[in-house]
Short mmCIF file of N, CA and C in Angstrom, two decimals:
data_model
loop_
_atom_site.label_atom_id
_atom_site.label_comp_id
_atom_site.label_asym_id
_atom_site.label_seq_id
_atom_site.Cartn_x
_atom_site.Cartn_y
_atom_site.Cartn_z
N MET A 1439 0.82 -1.19 0.00
CA MET A 1439 0.00 0.00 0.00
C MET A 1439 0.87 1.27 0.00
N ILE A 1440 1.89 1.27 0.86
CA ILE A 1440 2.78 2.44 0.94
C ILE A 1440 3.58 2.58 -0.34
N LYS A 1441 4.04 1.45 -0.90
CA LYS A 1441 4.80 1.50 -2.15
C LYS A 1441 3.95 2.08 -3.27
N THR A 1442 2.68 1.73 -3.29
CA THR A 1442 1.78 2.26 -4.31
C THR A 1442 1.62 3.76 -4.15
N ALA A 1443 1.47 4.23 -2.92
CA ALA A 1443 1.31 5.66 -2.68
C ALA A 1443 2.57 6.42 -3.09
N VAL A 1444 3.74 5.87 -2.76
CA VAL A 1444 4.99 6.53 -3.14
C VAL A 1444 5.13 6.56 -4.65
N PHE A 1445 4.78 5.46 -5.31
CA PHE A 1445 4.85 5.38 -6.77
C PHE A 1445 3.93 6.43 -7.40
N LEU A 1446 2.70 6.54 -6.92
CA LEU A 1446 1.76 7.52 -7.45
C LEU A 1446 2.25 8.95 -7.23
N LEU A 1447 2.86 9.20 -6.08
CA LEU A 1447 3.41 10.52 -5.80
C LEU A 1447 4.54 10.85 -6.76
N LEU A 1448 5.41 9.87 -7.01
CA LEU A 1448 6.52 10.06 -7.94
C LEU A 1448 6.00 10.34 -9.35
N ILE A 1449 5.06 9.57 -9.81
CA ILE A 1449 4.50 9.76 -11.16
C ILE A 1449 3.83 11.12 -11.27
N SER A 1450 3.06 11.51 -10.28
CA SER A 1450 2.38 12.81 -10.35
C SER A 1450 3.40 13.95 -10.35
N THR A 1451 4.50 13.79 -9.62
CA THR A 1451 5.56 14.80 -9.62
C THR A 1451 6.19 14.93 -11.00
N LEU A 1452 6.45 13.80 -11.63
CA LEU A 1452 7.05 13.83 -12.97
C LEU A 1452 6.11 14.45 -13.99
N LEU A 1453 4.82 14.27 -13.81
CA LEU A 1453 3.87 14.85 -14.75
C LEU A 1453 3.68 16.34 -14.54
N ILE A 1454 3.83 16.80 -13.31
CA ILE A 1454 3.64 18.21 -13.00
C ILE A 1454 4.89 19.03 -13.27
N CYS A 1455 6.08 18.46 -13.02
CA CYS A 1455 7.34 19.20 -13.15
C CYS A 1455 7.53 19.87 -14.51
N PRO A 1456 7.24 19.22 -15.64
CA PRO A 1456 7.46 19.91 -16.91
C PRO A 1456 6.66 21.20 -17.04
N TYR A 1457 5.53 21.31 -16.34
CA TYR A 1457 4.73 22.52 -16.43
C TYR A 1457 5.33 23.68 -15.65
N THR A 1458 6.31 23.38 -14.79
CA THR A 1458 6.91 24.44 -13.99
C THR A 1458 8.17 25.02 -14.61
N LEU A 1459 8.51 24.56 -15.81
CA LEU A 1459 9.70 25.09 -16.49
C LEU A 1459 9.49 26.55 -16.82
N ARG A 1460 10.57 27.30 -16.78
CA ARG A 1460 10.48 28.71 -17.12
C ARG A 1460 11.08 28.91 -18.49
N GLY A 1461 10.25 29.22 -19.44
CA GLY A 1461 10.70 29.53 -20.78
C GLY A 1461 9.95 30.75 -21.26
N ASP A 1462 10.67 31.86 -21.45
CA ASP A 1462 9.99 33.09 -21.79
C ASP A 1462 9.72 33.24 -23.28
N ASP A 1463 10.50 32.56 -24.09
CA ASP A 1463 10.30 32.74 -25.52
C ASP A 1463 9.60 31.53 -26.12
N ASN A 1464 9.10 31.69 -27.33
CA ASN A 1464 8.37 30.62 -27.99
C ASN A 1464 9.27 29.45 -28.35
N ALA A 1465 10.56 29.69 -28.57
CA ALA A 1465 11.47 28.61 -28.91
C ALA A 1465 11.57 27.60 -27.77
N ALA A 1466 11.59 28.09 -26.54
CA ALA A 1466 11.68 27.19 -25.39
C ALA A 1466 10.41 26.35 -25.28
N ASP A 1467 9.27 26.96 -25.46
CA ASP A 1467 8.01 26.23 -25.41
C ASP A 1467 7.94 25.21 -26.55
N LYS A 1468 8.43 25.58 -27.70
CA LYS A 1468 8.43 24.68 -28.84
C LYS A 1468 9.32 23.48 -28.56
N LEU A 1469 10.47 23.71 -27.93
CA LEU A 1469 11.38 22.63 -27.58
C LEU A 1469 10.70 21.65 -26.63
N LEU A 1470 10.03 22.16 -25.62
CA LEU A 1470 9.33 21.32 -24.65
C LEU A 1470 8.23 20.51 -25.34
N MET A 1471 7.48 21.14 -26.22
CA MET A 1471 6.41 20.44 -26.94
C MET A 1471 6.97 19.34 -27.82
N GLN A 1472 8.09 19.61 -28.50
CA GLN A 1472 8.71 18.59 -29.35
C GLN A 1472 9.25 17.43 -28.51
N ALA A 1473 9.82 17.75 -27.36
CA ALA A 1473 10.34 16.71 -26.47
C ALA A 1473 9.19 15.82 -25.98
N ARG A 1474 8.09 16.43 -25.60
CA ARG A 1474 6.92 15.66 -25.16
C ARG A 1474 6.36 14.80 -26.28
N ALA A 1475 6.49 15.28 -27.52
CA ALA A 1475 5.99 14.53 -28.67
C ALA A 1475 6.88 13.33 -29.00
N GLY A 1476 8.06 13.25 -28.39
CA GLY A 1476 8.93 12.11 -28.59
C GLY A 1476 10.12 12.34 -29.49
N ASP A 1477 10.39 13.60 -29.84
CA ASP A 1477 11.55 13.91 -30.67
C ASP A 1477 12.83 13.77 -29.83
N VAL A 1478 13.67 12.82 -30.21
CA VAL A 1478 14.87 12.50 -29.43
C VAL A 1478 15.82 13.70 -29.35
N THR A 1479 16.03 14.37 -30.46
CA THR A 1479 16.93 15.53 -30.47
C THR A 1479 16.45 16.60 -29.50
N SER A 1480 15.17 16.84 -29.47
CA SER A 1480 14.60 17.84 -28.54
C SER A 1480 14.73 17.37 -27.10
N GLN A 1481 14.54 16.08 -26.87
CA GLN A 1481 14.68 15.56 -25.51
C GLN A 1481 16.11 15.74 -25.00
N LEU A 1482 17.07 15.46 -25.86
CA LEU A 1482 18.48 15.61 -25.46
C LEU A 1482 18.84 17.07 -25.22
N ARG A 1483 18.35 17.95 -26.09
CA ARG A 1483 18.64 19.38 -25.92
C ARG A 1483 18.00 19.92 -24.64
N LEU A 1484 16.76 19.49 -24.40
CA LEU A 1484 16.07 19.93 -23.19
C LEU A 1484 16.79 19.41 -21.94
N ALA A 1485 17.23 18.16 -21.99
CA ALA A 1485 17.98 17.60 -20.86
C ALA A 1485 19.25 18.40 -20.60
N ASP A 1486 19.94 18.79 -21.66
CA ASP A 1486 21.15 19.59 -21.52
C ASP A 1486 20.83 20.95 -20.89
N GLU A 1487 19.79 21.60 -21.37
CA GLU A 1487 19.42 22.91 -20.82
C GLU A 1487 19.03 22.81 -19.35
N LEU A 1488 18.32 21.74 -18.99
CA LEU A 1488 17.90 21.57 -17.61
C LEU A 1488 19.04 21.17 -16.69
N MET A 1489 20.00 20.43 -17.22
CA MET A 1489 21.13 20.00 -16.38
C MET A 1489 22.01 21.19 -16.01
N PHE A 1490 22.23 22.08 -16.95
CA PHE A 1490 23.18 23.16 -16.74
C PHE A 1490 22.54 24.55 -16.64
N GLY A 1491 21.22 24.63 -16.69
CA GLY A 1491 20.54 25.91 -16.54
C GLY A 1491 20.80 26.86 -17.69
N ARG A 1492 20.64 26.40 -18.90
CA ARG A 1492 20.89 27.23 -20.09
C ARG A 1492 19.58 27.73 -20.69
N ASN A 1493 19.69 28.78 -21.51
CA ASN A 1493 18.56 29.34 -22.26
C ASN A 1493 17.36 29.66 -21.38
N ASN A 1494 17.60 30.41 -20.33
CA ASN A 1494 16.55 30.87 -19.42
C ASN A 1494 15.84 29.76 -18.69
N ARG A 1495 16.43 28.59 -18.62
CA ARG A 1495 15.83 27.49 -17.87
C ARG A 1495 16.56 27.34 -16.55
N LYS A 1496 15.81 27.08 -15.53
CA LYS A 1496 16.37 26.83 -14.21
C LYS A 1496 17.02 25.44 -14.23
N ALA A 1497 18.18 25.31 -13.59
CA ALA A 1497 18.85 24.02 -13.51
C ALA A 1497 18.01 23.07 -12.65
N MET A 1498 17.59 21.98 -13.26
CA MET A 1498 16.78 20.97 -12.59
C MET A 1498 17.32 19.60 -12.97
N PRO A 1499 18.39 19.14 -12.29
CA PRO A 1499 19.06 17.90 -12.69
C PRO A 1499 18.15 16.67 -12.72
N GLN A 1500 17.21 16.57 -11.79
CA GLN A 1500 16.33 15.40 -11.78
C GLN A 1500 15.44 15.36 -13.01
N LEU A 1501 14.98 16.50 -13.45
CA LEU A 1501 14.17 16.55 -14.66
C LEU A 1501 15.04 16.32 -15.89
N ALA A 1502 16.27 16.76 -15.84
CA ALA A 1502 17.21 16.50 -16.94
C ALA A 1502 17.43 15.00 -17.10
N VAL A 1503 17.54 14.29 -15.98
CA VAL A 1503 17.69 12.83 -16.03
C VAL A 1503 16.45 12.20 -16.66
N TYR A 1504 15.29 12.73 -16.33
CA TYR A 1504 14.05 12.22 -16.92
C TYR A 1504 14.10 12.30 -18.44
N TRP A 1505 14.50 13.46 -18.97
CA TRP A 1505 14.53 13.63 -20.43
C TRP A 1505 15.65 12.82 -21.07
N SER A 1506 16.77 12.65 -20.38
CA SER A 1506 17.82 11.78 -20.90
C SER A 1506 17.34 10.35 -20.96
N ARG A 1507 16.59 9.94 -19.94
CA ARG A 1507 16.04 8.59 -19.92
C ARG A 1507 15.03 8.38 -21.04
N GLN A 1508 14.23 9.40 -21.32
CA GLN A 1508 13.26 9.29 -22.41
C GLN A 1508 13.97 9.07 -23.74
N ALA A 1509 15.06 9.77 -23.95
CA ALA A 1509 15.84 9.59 -25.17
C ALA A 1509 16.50 8.22 -25.19
N ALA A 1510 17.00 7.78 -24.04
CA ALA A 1510 17.66 6.47 -23.96
C ALA A 1510 16.67 5.34 -24.24
N LEU A 1511 15.44 5.51 -23.80
CA LEU A 1511 14.41 4.50 -24.05
C LEU A 1511 14.10 4.34 -25.54
N GLN A 1512 14.46 5.36 -26.31
CA GLN A 1512 14.27 5.29 -27.77
C GLN A 1512 15.56 4.86 -28.46
N ASN A 1513 16.45 4.23 -27.70
CA ASN A 1513 17.71 3.69 -28.22
C ASN A 1513 18.65 4.76 -28.74
N SER A 1514 18.64 5.93 -28.14
CA SER A 1514 19.57 6.98 -28.50
C SER A 1514 20.90 6.74 -27.80
N PRO A 1515 21.99 6.56 -28.56
CA PRO A 1515 23.30 6.36 -27.93
C PRO A 1515 23.69 7.53 -27.04
N GLU A 1516 23.40 8.75 -27.47
CA GLU A 1516 23.74 9.92 -26.67
C GLU A 1516 22.91 9.95 -25.39
N GLY A 1517 21.64 9.56 -25.48
CA GLY A 1517 20.81 9.49 -24.28
C GLY A 1517 21.32 8.45 -23.30
N GLN A 1518 21.75 7.28 -23.82
CA GLN A 1518 22.32 6.24 -22.97
C GLN A 1518 23.58 6.75 -22.28
N TYR A 1519 24.44 7.42 -23.05
CA TYR A 1519 25.69 7.93 -22.51
C TYR A 1519 25.43 8.99 -21.43
N ASN A 1520 24.53 9.93 -21.73
CA ASN A 1520 24.22 10.99 -20.76
C ASN A 1520 23.66 10.40 -19.47
N LEU A 1521 22.80 9.40 -19.61
CA LEU A 1521 22.23 8.76 -18.44
C LEU A 1521 23.30 8.04 -17.63
N ALA A 1522 24.24 7.39 -18.32
CA ALA A 1522 25.34 6.71 -17.64
C ALA A 1522 26.18 7.70 -16.85
N ILE A 1523 26.47 8.85 -17.44
CA ILE A 1523 27.25 9.88 -16.74
C ILE A 1523 26.50 10.36 -15.50
N CYS A 1524 25.20 10.55 -15.62
CA CYS A 1524 24.41 10.99 -14.46
C CYS A 1524 24.50 9.98 -13.33
N TYR A 1525 24.37 8.68 -13.66
CA TYR A 1525 24.49 7.64 -12.63
C TYR A 1525 25.90 7.58 -12.06
N LEU A 1526 26.90 7.74 -12.90
CA LEU A 1526 28.28 7.66 -12.45
C LEU A 1526 28.65 8.83 -11.53
N GLN A 1527 28.19 10.03 -11.88
CA GLN A 1527 28.53 11.23 -11.11
C GLN A 1527 27.52 11.56 -10.00
N GLY A 1528 26.33 10.96 -10.08
CA GLY A 1528 25.29 11.27 -9.10
C GLY A 1528 24.60 12.59 -9.39
N TRP A 1529 24.48 12.93 -10.66
CA TRP A 1529 23.80 14.18 -11.06
C TRP A 1529 22.32 13.91 -11.26
N GLY A 1530 21.51 14.37 -10.33
CA GLY A 1530 20.06 14.21 -10.45
C GLY A 1530 19.55 12.85 -10.02
N VAL A 1531 20.45 11.93 -9.73
CA VAL A 1531 20.11 10.58 -9.25
C VAL A 1531 21.16 10.14 -8.24
N ASP A 1532 20.88 9.06 -7.53
CA ASP A 1532 21.89 8.50 -6.63
C ASP A 1532 23.00 7.86 -7.47
N LYS A 1533 24.22 7.92 -6.96
CA LYS A 1533 25.34 7.27 -7.65
C LYS A 1533 25.11 5.77 -7.67
N LYS A 1534 25.14 5.21 -8.87
CA LYS A 1534 24.94 3.77 -9.03
C LYS A 1534 25.88 3.29 -10.12
N ARG A 1535 27.02 2.80 -9.72
CA ARG A 1535 27.99 2.32 -10.72
C ARG A 1535 27.45 1.19 -11.58
N PRO A 1536 26.73 0.21 -11.03
CA PRO A 1536 26.20 -0.84 -11.90
C PRO A 1536 25.24 -0.30 -12.96
N ALA A 1537 24.40 0.67 -12.58
CA ALA A 1537 23.49 1.26 -13.56
C ALA A 1537 24.26 2.04 -14.63
N ALA A 1538 25.32 2.69 -14.20
CA ALA A 1538 26.16 3.43 -15.17
C ALA A 1538 26.83 2.45 -16.13
N ALA A 1539 27.36 1.37 -15.59
CA ALA A 1539 28.03 0.38 -16.44
C ALA A 1539 27.06 -0.24 -17.43
N TYR A 1540 25.83 -0.49 -16.98
CA TYR A 1540 24.82 -1.06 -17.87
C TYR A 1540 24.53 -0.13 -19.04
N ARG A 1541 24.50 1.17 -18.78
CA ARG A 1541 24.22 2.14 -19.84
C ARG A 1541 25.38 2.28 -20.82
N TYR A 1542 26.60 2.03 -20.33
CA TYR A 1542 27.76 2.12 -21.21
C TYR A 1542 27.80 0.97 -22.23
N LEU A 1543 27.16 -0.14 -21.90
CA LEU A 1543 27.22 -1.32 -22.77
C LEU A 1543 26.42 -1.15 -24.02
#
C-alpha cells in the first residue's frame, strides 16, 4: 500500500514538473512540446538545458535525467551515454555504478 502511494506521488511529480519550467520565448516552449511529442533531439537538448541551466531554464538535474532517460528508451546512444554519466557522477540521481556500467554497454 505504501509502495503504491509513493509510486503515485513520484509519477504525479514527474507529470507536474514539466509545467513548472520557465521559458519566456516561444522557442523554449516549442522545444518542450517537441520533447513531449517524442523527438529525441529535442529531448536531449532539453535535458542539456535543464542540467546546466541554459537558455533561461532553471537548472533541474532530476528533470534533466528524466529527459535523458526518455531519449535512452528510444535507443539513443547519446541518451544512454548521458544517463550513464548521471548515474556515475550522481547528477540528479543517486550514484549507481552498476546502472552506469549497464548504460555504457
